[in-house]
PDB file of C-alpha atoms in Angstrom:
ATOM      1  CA  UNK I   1     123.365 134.689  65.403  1.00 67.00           C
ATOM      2  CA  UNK I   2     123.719 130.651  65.783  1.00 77.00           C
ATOM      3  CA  UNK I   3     126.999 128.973  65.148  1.00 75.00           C
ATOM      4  CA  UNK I   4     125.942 127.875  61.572  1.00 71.00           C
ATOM      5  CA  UNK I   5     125.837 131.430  60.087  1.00 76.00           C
ATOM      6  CA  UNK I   6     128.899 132.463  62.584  1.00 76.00           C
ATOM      7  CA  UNK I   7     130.807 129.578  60.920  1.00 69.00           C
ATOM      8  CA  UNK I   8     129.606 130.411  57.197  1.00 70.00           C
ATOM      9  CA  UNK I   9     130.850 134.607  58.084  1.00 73.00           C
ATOM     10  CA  UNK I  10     134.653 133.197  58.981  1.00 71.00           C
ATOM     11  CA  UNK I  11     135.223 131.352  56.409  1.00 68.00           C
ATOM     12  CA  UNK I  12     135.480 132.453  52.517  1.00 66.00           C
ATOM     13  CA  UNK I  13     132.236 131.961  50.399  1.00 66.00           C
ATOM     14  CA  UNK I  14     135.367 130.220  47.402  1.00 66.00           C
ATOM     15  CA  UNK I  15     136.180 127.389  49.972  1.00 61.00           C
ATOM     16  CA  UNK I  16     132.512 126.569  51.443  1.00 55.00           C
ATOM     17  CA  UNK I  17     131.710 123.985  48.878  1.00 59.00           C
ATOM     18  CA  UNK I  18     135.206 122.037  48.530  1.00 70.00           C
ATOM     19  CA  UNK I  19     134.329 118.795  50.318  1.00 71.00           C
ATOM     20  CA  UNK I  20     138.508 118.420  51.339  1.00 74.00           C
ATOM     21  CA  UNK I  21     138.235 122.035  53.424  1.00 77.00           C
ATOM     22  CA  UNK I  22     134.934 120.957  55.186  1.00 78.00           C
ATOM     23  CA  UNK I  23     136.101 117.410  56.210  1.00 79.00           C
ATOM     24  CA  UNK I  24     139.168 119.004  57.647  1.00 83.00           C
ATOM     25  CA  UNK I  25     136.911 121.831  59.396  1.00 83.00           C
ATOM     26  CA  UNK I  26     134.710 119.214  60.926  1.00 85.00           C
ATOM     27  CA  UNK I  27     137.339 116.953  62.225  1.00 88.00           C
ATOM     28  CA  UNK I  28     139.348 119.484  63.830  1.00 88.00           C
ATOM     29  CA  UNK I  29     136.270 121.331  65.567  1.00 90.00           C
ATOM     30  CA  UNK I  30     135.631 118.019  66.731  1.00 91.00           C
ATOM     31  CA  UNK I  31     139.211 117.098  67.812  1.00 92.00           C
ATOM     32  CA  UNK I  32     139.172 120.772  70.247  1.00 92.00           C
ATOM     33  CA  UNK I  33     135.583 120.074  71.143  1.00 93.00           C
ATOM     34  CA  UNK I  34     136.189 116.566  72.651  1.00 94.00           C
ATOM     35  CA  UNK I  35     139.937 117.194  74.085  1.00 95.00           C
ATOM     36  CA  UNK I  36     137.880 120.131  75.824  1.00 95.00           C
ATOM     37  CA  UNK I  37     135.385 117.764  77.416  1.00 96.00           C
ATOM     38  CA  UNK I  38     138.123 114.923  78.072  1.00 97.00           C
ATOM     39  CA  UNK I  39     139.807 117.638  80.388  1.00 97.00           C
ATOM     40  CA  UNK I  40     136.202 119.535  81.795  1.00 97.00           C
ATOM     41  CA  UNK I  41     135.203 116.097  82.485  1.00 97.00           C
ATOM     42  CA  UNK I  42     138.345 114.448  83.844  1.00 97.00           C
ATOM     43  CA  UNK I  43     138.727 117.305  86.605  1.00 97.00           C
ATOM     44  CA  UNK I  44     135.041 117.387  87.528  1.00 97.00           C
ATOM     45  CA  UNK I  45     135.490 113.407  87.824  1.00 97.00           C
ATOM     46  CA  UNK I  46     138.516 113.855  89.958  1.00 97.00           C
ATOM     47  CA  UNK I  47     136.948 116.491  91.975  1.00 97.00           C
ATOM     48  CA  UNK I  48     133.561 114.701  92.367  1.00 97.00           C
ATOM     49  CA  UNK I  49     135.670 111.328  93.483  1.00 97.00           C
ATOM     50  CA  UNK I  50     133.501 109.828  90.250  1.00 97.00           C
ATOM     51  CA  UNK I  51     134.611 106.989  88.640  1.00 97.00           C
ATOM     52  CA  UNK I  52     131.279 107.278  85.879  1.00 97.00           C
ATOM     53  CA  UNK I  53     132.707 111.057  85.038  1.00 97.00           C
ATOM     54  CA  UNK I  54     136.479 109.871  84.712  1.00 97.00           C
ATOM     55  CA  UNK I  55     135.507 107.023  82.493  1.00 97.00           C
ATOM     56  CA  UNK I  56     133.412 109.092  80.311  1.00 96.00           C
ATOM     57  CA  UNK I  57     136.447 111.510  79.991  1.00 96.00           C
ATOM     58  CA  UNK I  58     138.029 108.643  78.663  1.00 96.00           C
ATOM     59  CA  UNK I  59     135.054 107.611  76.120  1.00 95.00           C
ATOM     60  CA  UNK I  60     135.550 111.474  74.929  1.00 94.00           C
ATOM     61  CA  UNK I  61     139.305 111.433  74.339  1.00 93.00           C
ATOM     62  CA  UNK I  62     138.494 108.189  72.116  1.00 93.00           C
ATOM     63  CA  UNK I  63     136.311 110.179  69.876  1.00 93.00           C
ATOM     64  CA  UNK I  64     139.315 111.926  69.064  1.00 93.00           C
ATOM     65  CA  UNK I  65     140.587 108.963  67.380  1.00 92.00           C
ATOM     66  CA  UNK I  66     137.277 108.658  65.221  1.00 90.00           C
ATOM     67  CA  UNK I  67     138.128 112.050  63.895  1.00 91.00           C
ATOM     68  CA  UNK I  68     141.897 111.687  63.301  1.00 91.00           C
ATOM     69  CA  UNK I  69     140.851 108.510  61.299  1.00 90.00           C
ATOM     70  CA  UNK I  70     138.204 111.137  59.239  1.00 84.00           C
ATOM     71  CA  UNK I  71     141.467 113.359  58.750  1.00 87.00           C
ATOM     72  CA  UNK I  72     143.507 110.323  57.417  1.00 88.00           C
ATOM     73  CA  UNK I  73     140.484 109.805  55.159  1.00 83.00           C
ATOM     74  CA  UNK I  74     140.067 112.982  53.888  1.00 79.00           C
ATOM     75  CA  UNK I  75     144.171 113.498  53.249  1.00 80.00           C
ATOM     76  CA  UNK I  76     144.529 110.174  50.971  1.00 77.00           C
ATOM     77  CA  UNK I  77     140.783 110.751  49.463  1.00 74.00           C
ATOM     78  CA  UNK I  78     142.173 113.805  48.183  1.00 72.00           C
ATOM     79  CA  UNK I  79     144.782 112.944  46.553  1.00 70.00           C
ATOM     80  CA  UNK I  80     145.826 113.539  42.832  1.00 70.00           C
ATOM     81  CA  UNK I  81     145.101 111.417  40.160  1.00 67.00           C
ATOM     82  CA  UNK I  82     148.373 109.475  39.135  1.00 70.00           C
ATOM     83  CA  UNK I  83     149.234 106.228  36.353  1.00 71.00           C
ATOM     84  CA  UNK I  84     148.305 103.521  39.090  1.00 70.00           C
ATOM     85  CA  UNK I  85     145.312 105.627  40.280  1.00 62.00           C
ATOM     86  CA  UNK I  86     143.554 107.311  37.012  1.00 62.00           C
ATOM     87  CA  UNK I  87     140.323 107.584  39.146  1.00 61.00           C
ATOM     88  CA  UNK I  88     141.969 109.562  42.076  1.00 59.00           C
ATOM     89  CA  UNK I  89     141.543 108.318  45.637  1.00 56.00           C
ATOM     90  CA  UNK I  90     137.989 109.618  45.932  1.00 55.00           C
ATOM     91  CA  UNK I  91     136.748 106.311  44.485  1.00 54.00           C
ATOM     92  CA  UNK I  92     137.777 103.978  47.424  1.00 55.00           C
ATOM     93  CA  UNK I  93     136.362 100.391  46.602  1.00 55.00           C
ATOM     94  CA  UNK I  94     136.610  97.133  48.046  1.00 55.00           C
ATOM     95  CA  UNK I  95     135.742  95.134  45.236  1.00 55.00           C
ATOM     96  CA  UNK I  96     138.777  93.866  42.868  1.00 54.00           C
ATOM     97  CA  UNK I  97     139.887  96.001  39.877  1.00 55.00           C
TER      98      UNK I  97
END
């Protein structure tokens, strides 16, 4: 079994296709998954006396801000429709209304 089909088995087949739930799931998978290689990597730098390994703990622990910024994004792109917003905020544009 790979970790697609693993991942498609834990969570319900009525929440697989709403964009909000996925965006979450990916940016908190990645959140773990790089905090987990900031600290792997920090010790092994620490241990190894390797100033390359320690930095690229560091470069990992930044990716976590990438996907905090994708969970900002995904909580106001969600949003409700409302009288100053009849579009939602899932129509983000830069141009002038």
């Amino acid at each position: 079994m790979n970790v697609h089909e693993w991942l498609l088995r834990r969570f319900p087949a009525d929440r697989r296709s709403d964009r909000r739930f996925i965006g979450y799931l990916e940016a908190w998978i990645s959140i773990v998954g790089n905090v987990v290689l900031f600290v792997f990597k920090l010790l092994a730098g620490l241990a190894l006396n390797s100033i390359a390994l320690v930095a690229d703990a560091f470069h990992s622990l930044s990716d976590v801000l990438t996907s905090l910024v994708v969970l900002v994004g995904f909580f106001f792109g969600s949003k409700p429709a409302d009288a100053d917003h009849p579009h939602a905020m899932a129509g983000w544009s830069t141009s002038p209304p």
